[in-house]
XYZ file of N, CA and C in Angstrom:
474
model
N 44.298 48.104 -7.891
C 45.006 46.861 -8.053
C 44.805 45.959 -6.840
N 44.859 46.556 -5.630
C 44.674 45.772 -4.426
C 43.259 45.199 -4.370
N 42.333 45.975 -4.870
C 40.946 45.534 -4.882
C 40.799 44.301 -5.758
N 41.427 44.276 -6.923
C 41.350 43.124 -7.825
C 42.007 41.900 -7.199
N 43.104 42.092 -6.471
C 43.776 40.967 -5.805
C 42.857 40.336 -4.751
N 42.135 41.181 -4.012
C 41.215 40.652 -3.011
C 40.089 39.849 -3.674
N 39.559 40.346 -4.766
C 38.474 39.650 -5.481
C 38.986 38.325 -6.040
N 40.176 38.328 -6.610
C 40.750 37.099 -7.163
C 40.981 36.081 -6.043
N 41.532 36.520 -4.920
C 41.734 35.610 -3.782
C 40.397 35.055 -3.275
N 39.375 35.893 -3.235
C 38.050 35.454 -2.797
C 37.527 34.348 -3.715
N 37.608 34.545 -5.033
C 37.121 33.540 -5.977
C 37.943 32.260 -5.909
N 39.238 32.376 -5.758
C 40.091 31.180 -5.656
C 39.746 30.396 -4.385
N 39.554 31.074 -3.268
C 39.167 30.394 -2.018
C 37.798 29.741 -2.162
N 36.861 30.401 -2.793
C 35.522 29.832 -2.999
C 35.588 28.583 -3.876
N 36.347 28.640 -4.938
C 36.483 27.489 -5.841
C 37.164 26.328 -5.131
N 38.223 26.599 -4.358
C 38.919 25.539 -3.626
C 38.012 24.906 -2.568
N 37.258 25.726 -1.856
C 36.335 25.201 -0.846
C 35.274 24.306 -1.497
N 34.733 24.732 -2.617
C 33.735 23.939 -3.331
C 34.339 22.629 -3.819
N 35.540 22.674 -4.384
C 36.200 21.457 -4.863
C 36.475 20.480 -3.721
N 36.948 20.986 -2.594
C 37.220 20.116 -1.442
C 35.919 19.477 -0.961
N 34.860 20.250 -0.891
C 33.573 19.698 -0.473
C 33.092 18.619 -1.442
N 33.144 18.882 -2.742
C 32.681 17.906 -3.732
C 33.521 16.628 -3.714
N 34.819 16.769 -3.654
C 35.697 15.592 -3.626
C 35.477 14.799 -2.338
N 35.371 15.472 -1.209
C 35.150 14.779 0.064
C 33.816 14.065 0.110
N 32.749 14.720 -0.330
C 31.433 14.078 -0.295
C 31.355 12.923 -1.296
N 31.976 13.055 -2.453
C 32.010 11.951 -3.416
C 32.779 10.769 -2.850
N 33.901 11.026 -2.230
C 34.700 9.960 -1.617
C 33.887 9.226 -0.543
N 33.215 9.977 0.323
C 32.397 9.355 1.376
C 31.246 8.561 0.782
N 30.563 9.104 -0.223
C 29.426 8.422 -0.826
C 29.849 7.088 -1.433
N 30.937 7.074 -2.180
C 31.395 5.828 -2.798
C 31.857 4.823 -1.751
N 32.490 5.267 -0.689
C 32.915 4.334 0.346
C 31.727 3.738 1.090
N 30.711 4.547 1.425
C 29.540 4.005 2.097
C 28.743 3.123 1.146
N 28.640 3.508 -0.105
C 27.931 2.702 -1.099
C 28.632 1.365 -1.277
N 29.930 1.376 -1.347
C 30.718 0.147 -1.496
C 30.488 -0.757 -0.289
N 30.427 -0.192 0.898
C 30.192 -0.979 2.112
C 28.814 -1.640 2.056
N 27.792 -0.886 1.652
C 26.445 -1.452 1.570
C 26.381 -2.584 0.556
N 26.945 -2.397 -0.618
C 26.896 -3.421 -1.651
C 27.627 -4.672 -1.191
N 28.770 -4.507 -0.561
C 29.511 -5.659 -0.059
C 28.695 -6.381 1.003
N 28.065 -5.653 1.890
C 27.280 -6.269 2.952
C 26.097 -7.030 2.365
N 25.388 -6.417 1.401
C 24.250 -7.093 0.791
C 24.693 -8.324 0.014
N 25.782 -8.229 -0.708
C 26.274 -9.385 -1.447
C 26.675 -10.487 -0.479
N 27.268 -10.106 0.626
C 27.680 -11.079 1.618
C 26.467 -11.856 2.128
N 25.372 -11.135 2.437
C 24.157 -11.807 2.897
C 23.581 -12.704 1.816
N 23.519 -12.227 0.592
C 22.938 -13.011 -0.485
C 23.770 -14.257 -0.757
N 25.062 -14.185 -0.552
C 25.904 -15.346 -0.788
C 25.655 -16.417 0.267
N 25.183 -16.050 1.435
C 24.937 -17.029 2.494
C 23.640 -17.796 2.287
N 22.651 -17.198 1.636
C 21.371 -17.856 1.421
C 21.379 -18.469 0.026
N 21.267 -19.792 -0.029
C 21.285 -20.512 -1.299
C 19.928 -21.127 -1.569
N 19.507 -21.105 -2.832
C 18.250 -21.713 -3.264
C 18.599 -22.825 -4.231
N 17.988 -23.998 -4.053
C 18.382 -25.172 -4.832
C 17.977 -25.088 -6.300
N 16.820 -24.512 -6.627
C 16.330 -24.495 -8.007
C 15.753 -23.143 -8.371
N 15.735 -22.876 -9.687
C 15.061 -21.703 -10.222
C 13.669 -22.168 -10.645
N 12.622 -21.625 -10.035
C 11.255 -22.076 -10.283
C 10.571 -21.093 -11.230
N 10.149 -21.601 -12.398
C 9.406 -20.792 -13.361
C 8.056 -21.427 -13.602
N 7.034 -20.580 -13.775
C 5.681 -21.054 -14.004
C 5.256 -20.702 -15.419
N 4.635 -21.645 -16.095
C 3.988 -21.377 -17.374
C 2.916 -22.437 -17.564
N 1.876 -22.091 -18.283
C 0.763 -23.003 -18.547
C 0.198 -23.612 -17.263
N -0.100 -22.761 -16.299
C -0.703 -23.245 -15.060
C -2.100 -23.798 -15.336
N -2.497 -24.790 -14.570
C -3.796 -25.427 -14.736
C -4.886 -24.634 -14.021
N -6.093 -24.794 -14.534
C -7.275 -24.226 -13.879
C -7.884 -25.363 -13.056
N -7.858 -25.220 -11.716
C -8.243 -26.298 -10.817
C -9.071 -25.718 -9.678
N -10.008 -26.517 -9.172
C -10.762 -26.087 -7.994
C -9.887 -26.313 -6.759
N -10.190 -25.603 -5.705
C -9.385 -25.688 -4.483
C -9.433 -27.074 -3.848
N -10.452 -27.853 -4.152
C -10.572 -29.193 -3.586
C -9.739 -30.229 -4.343
N -9.355 -29.951 -5.569
C -8.626 -30.912 -6.410
C -7.153 -30.567 -6.575
N -6.536 -29.979 -5.582
C -5.150 -29.537 -5.755
C -4.158 -30.694 -5.805
N -4.627 -31.910 -5.576
C -3.725 -33.058 -5.715
C -3.293 -33.239 -7.169
N -4.040 -32.651 -8.116
C -3.714 -32.728 -9.549
C -2.650 -31.696 -9.954
N -2.375 -30.753 -9.080
C -1.481 -29.640 -9.409
C -0.029 -30.077 -9.238
N 0.811 -29.617 -10.161
C 2.241 -29.922 -10.096
C 2.843 -29.341 -8.818
N 3.704 -30.118 -8.185
C 4.380 -29.702 -6.963
C 5.784 -29.220 -7.317
N 6.129 -28.015 -6.909
C 7.473 -27.476 -7.091
C 8.195 -27.600 -5.749
N 9.242 -28.379 -5.709
C 10.006 -28.575 -4.473
C 11.386 -27.962 -4.611
N 11.809 -27.243 -3.576
C 13.156 -26.683 -3.540
C 13.528 -26.472 -2.088
N 14.785 -26.200 -1.846
C 15.202 -25.912 -0.476
C 15.993 -24.626 -0.442
N 15.953 -24.001 0.739
C 16.667 -22.749 0.982
C 17.608 -23.001 2.150
N 18.882 -22.669 1.967
C 19.884 -22.895 3.013
C 20.555 -21.598 3.406
N 20.830 -21.477 4.683
C 21.634 -20.376 5.197
C 22.996 -20.958 5.550
N 24.003 -20.635 4.776
C 25.348 -21.146 5.012
C 26.203 -20.197 5.832
N 25.590 -19.160 6.368
C 26.337 -18.181 7.163
C 26.212 -18.434 8.650
N 26.956 -17.691 9.409
C 26.965 -17.864 10.858
C 25.960 -16.956 11.568
N 25.176 -16.193 10.802
C 24.174 -15.314 11.396
C 22.797 -15.628 10.827
N 21.767 -15.272 11.576
C 20.390 -15.465 11.144
C 20.111 -14.594 9.916
N 19.360 -15.119 8.953
C 19.020 -14.383 7.738
C 17.511 -14.362 7.556
N 16.975 -13.248 7.093
C 15.554 -13.153 6.757
C 15.366 -13.563 5.309
N 14.284 -14.276 5.033
C 13.978 -14.655 3.657
C 12.548 -14.264 3.338
N 12.317 -13.992 2.070
C 10.985 -13.689 1.573
C 10.843 -14.396 0.235
N 9.756 -15.154 0.075
C 9.491 -15.839 -1.187
C 8.333 -15.125 -1.859
N 8.527 -14.809 -3.145
C 7.518 -14.080 -3.913
C 7.246 -14.795 -5.226
N 6.045 -14.600 -5.737
C 5.707 -15.036 -7.087
C 5.523 -13.770 -7.899
N 6.291 -13.642 -8.968
C 6.209 -12.447 -9.803
C 5.879 -12.836 -11.228
N 5.005 -12.076 -11.877
C 4.646 -12.393 -13.260
C 5.709 -11.912 -14.236
N 5.717 -12.528 -15.397
C 6.548 -12.057 -16.493
C 5.863 -10.811 -17.039
N 6.499 -9.679 -16.932
C 5.860 -8.413 -17.294
C 5.705 -8.229 -18.797
N 6.393 -9.037 -19.589
C 6.322 -8.875 -21.032
C 5.101 -9.563 -21.637
N 4.418 -10.388 -20.866
C 3.271 -11.124 -21.390
C 2.035 -10.776 -20.584
N 0.880 -10.922 -21.208
C -0.375 -10.684 -20.505
C -0.634 -11.875 -19.590
N -0.917 -11.602 -18.340
C -1.070 -12.654 -17.345
C -2.401 -12.555 -16.629
N -2.759 -13.653 -15.996
C -3.928 -13.722 -15.130
C -3.704 -12.781 -13.948
N -4.752 -12.123 -13.515
C -4.691 -11.243 -12.355
C -4.316 -12.050 -11.115
N -3.540 -11.468 -10.212
C -3.100 -12.155 -8.986
C -4.254 -12.709 -8.158
N -5.416 -12.056 -8.204
C -6.550 -12.521 -7.403
C -6.993 -13.928 -7.792
N -6.736 -14.338 -9.022
C -7.151 -15.656 -9.490
C -6.046 -16.703 -9.374
N -4.877 -16.305 -8.938
C -3.816 -17.278 -8.702
C -3.936 -17.797 -7.287
N -3.888 -19.103 -7.156
C -3.982 -19.739 -5.854
C -2.680 -20.478 -5.587
N -2.365 -20.645 -4.316
C -1.157 -21.379 -3.966
C -1.328 -22.070 -2.628
N -0.514 -23.076 -2.428
C -0.407 -23.757 -1.150
C 1.074 -24.017 -0.944
N 1.574 -23.636 0.208
C 2.995 -23.816 0.490
C 3.146 -24.744 1.684
N 3.955 -25.766 1.498
C 4.201 -26.784 2.537
C 2.903 -27.409 3.056
N 1.932 -27.632 2.173
C 0.685 -28.285 2.548
C -0.248 -27.432 3.373
N 0.008 -26.123 3.451
C -0.847 -25.235 4.246
C -2.168 -24.983 3.521
N -2.986 -24.146 4.102
C -4.275 -23.803 3.517
C -4.099 -23.154 2.153
N -5.143 -23.246 1.340
C -5.157 -22.617 0.020
C -5.340 -21.120 0.201
N -4.528 -20.356 -0.506
C -4.603 -18.889 -0.421
C -4.568 -18.284 -1.815
N -5.127 -17.094 -1.931
C -5.021 -16.322 -3.174
C -3.780 -15.461 -3.098
N -3.142 -15.284 -4.211
C -1.936 -14.460 -4.262
C -2.319 -13.004 -4.074
N -1.643 -12.315 -3.152
C -1.932 -10.897 -2.942
C -1.233 -10.055 -4.007
N -1.489 -8.775 -4.002
C -0.986 -7.904 -5.071
C 0.527 -7.780 -5.079
N 1.191 -7.855 -3.922
C 2.650 -7.730 -3.930
C 3.347 -9.056 -4.202
N 2.595 -10.159 -4.249
C 3.161 -11.446 -4.631
C 3.895 -12.195 -3.538
N 3.937 -11.667 -2.323
C 4.661 -12.327 -1.235
C 3.848 -13.520 -0.751
N 4.493 -14.703 -0.688
C 3.797 -15.901 -0.227
C 4.385 -16.471 1.063
N 5.601 -16.073 1.414
C 6.249 -16.687 2.578
C 7.329 -15.753 3.109
N 7.305 -15.519 4.419
C 8.342 -14.726 5.084
C 8.791 -15.525 6.302
N 10.087 -15.649 6.473
C 10.606 -16.422 7.597
C 12.044 -16.002 7.873
N 12.616 -16.582 8.900
C 14.026 -16.379 9.224
C 14.699 -17.736 9.229
N 15.911 -17.767 8.740
C 16.721 -18.979 8.765
C 17.834 -18.789 9.777
N 17.921 -19.697 10.725
C 19.030 -19.667 11.669
C 20.316 -20.015 10.925
N 21.448 -19.785 11.561
C 22.719 -20.100 10.906
C 22.784 -21.595 10.604
N 23.212 -21.903 9.411
C 23.391 -23.272 8.907
C 22.089 -24.073 8.896
N 20.959 -23.390 8.761
C 19.661 -24.072 8.701
C 19.222 -24.220 7.246
N 18.504 -25.303 6.956
C 17.940 -25.546 5.636
C 16.447 -25.796 5.784
N 15.646 -25.169 4.914
C 14.197 -25.387 4.912
C 13.794 -25.930 3.556
N 12.983 -26.981 3.577
C 12.410 -27.527 2.352
C 11.085 -26.829 2.091
N 10.863 -26.450 0.845
C 9.642 -25.764 0.456
C 8.947 -26.600 -0.610
N 7.673 -26.904 -0.385
C 6.827 -27.565 -1.373
C 5.742 -26.571 -1.755
N 5.712 -26.195 -3.026
C 4.826 -25.144 -3.499
C 3.944 -25.662 -4.618
N 2.659 -25.368 -4.520
C 1.712 -25.661 -5.595
C 1.074 -24.345 -6.002
N 1.026 -24.089 -7.303
C 0.437 -22.856 -7.828
C -0.520 -23.241 -8.951
N -1.706 -22.639 -8.968
C -2.681 -22.929 -10.006
C -3.597 -21.724 -10.204
N -4.441 -21.817 -11.228
C -5.401 -20.755 -11.525
C -6.756 -21.205 -10.982
N -7.459 -20.293 -10.332
C -8.761 -20.600 -9.736
C -9.741 -21.057 -10.804
N -10.592 -22.022 -10.460
C -11.589 -22.515 -11.405
C -12.689 -21.491 -11.665
N -12.749 -20.408 -10.896
C -13.731 -19.352 -11.133
C -13.268 -18.355 -12.198
N -12.032 -18.476 -12.644
C -11.504 -17.547 -13.655
C -12.134 -17.864 -15.008
N -12.620 -16.843 -15.685
C -13.329 -17.027 -16.956
C -12.512 -16.641 -18.183
N -11.360 -16.047 -18.012
C -10.572 -15.571 -19.142
C -9.670 -16.651 -19.729
N -8.780 -16.199 -20.587
C -7.812 -17.090 -21.231
C -6.779 -17.547 -20.208
N -6.473 -18.831 -20.217
C -5.491 -19.378 -19.283
C -4.092 -19.018 -19.758
N -3.496 -18.092 -19.065
C -2.145 -17.693 -19.437
C -1.467 -17.084 -18.219
N -0.463 -17.786 -17.722
C 0.341 -17.202 -16.655
C 1.783 -17.612 -16.863
N 2.657 -16.632 -16.910
C 4.085 -16.843 -16.997
C 4.728 -16.015 -15.898
N 5.491 -16.680 -15.061
C 6.141 -15.978 -13.964
C 7.172 -16.855 -13.319
N 7.637 -16.420 -12.155
C 8.663 -17.192 -11.451
C 8.584 -16.958 -9.968
N 9.237 -17.848 -9.247
C 9.328 -17.761 -7.798
C 10.685 -17.148 -7.473
N 10.686 -16.114 -6.641
C 11.911 -15.408 -6.295
C 12.106 -15.460 -4.789
N 13.316 -15.767 -4.364
C 13.671 -15.752 -2.943
C 14.597 -14.578 -2.721
N 14.261 -13.718 -1.768
C 15.125 -12.572 -1.466
C 15.323 -12.443 0.022
């Protein structure tokens, strides 16, 4: 009988220890997760973008004739009291067949003509507190592209 009592006490202690560990680790995980989400939301709320930029029916243009390309203008503001990092990307609509990134060209703020890289990042910068940057973006399809003209995507600021 004493032997059974010891075994029962052992199992009860093991179960209680496991429950305390699981409850404690779950509590910590949710609290740290909640802190991260709040912090990220706080940062995202400080950086404002004036317009949602979507691309469709891009023109096929040579790099010398980019004056014919539509200009997308928007501004990015940091309304917070701390410096914020920004990254501007062009991402394709994954539901439609699109032109390969190598044939997409862009010019941002009148800079040199560049081909879109595979990750789609076109601009990385930092915004000081209460700073606003104007962005002028031109996007087109290279005149060397031989396939069907079809590009659907958007500009994302993160």
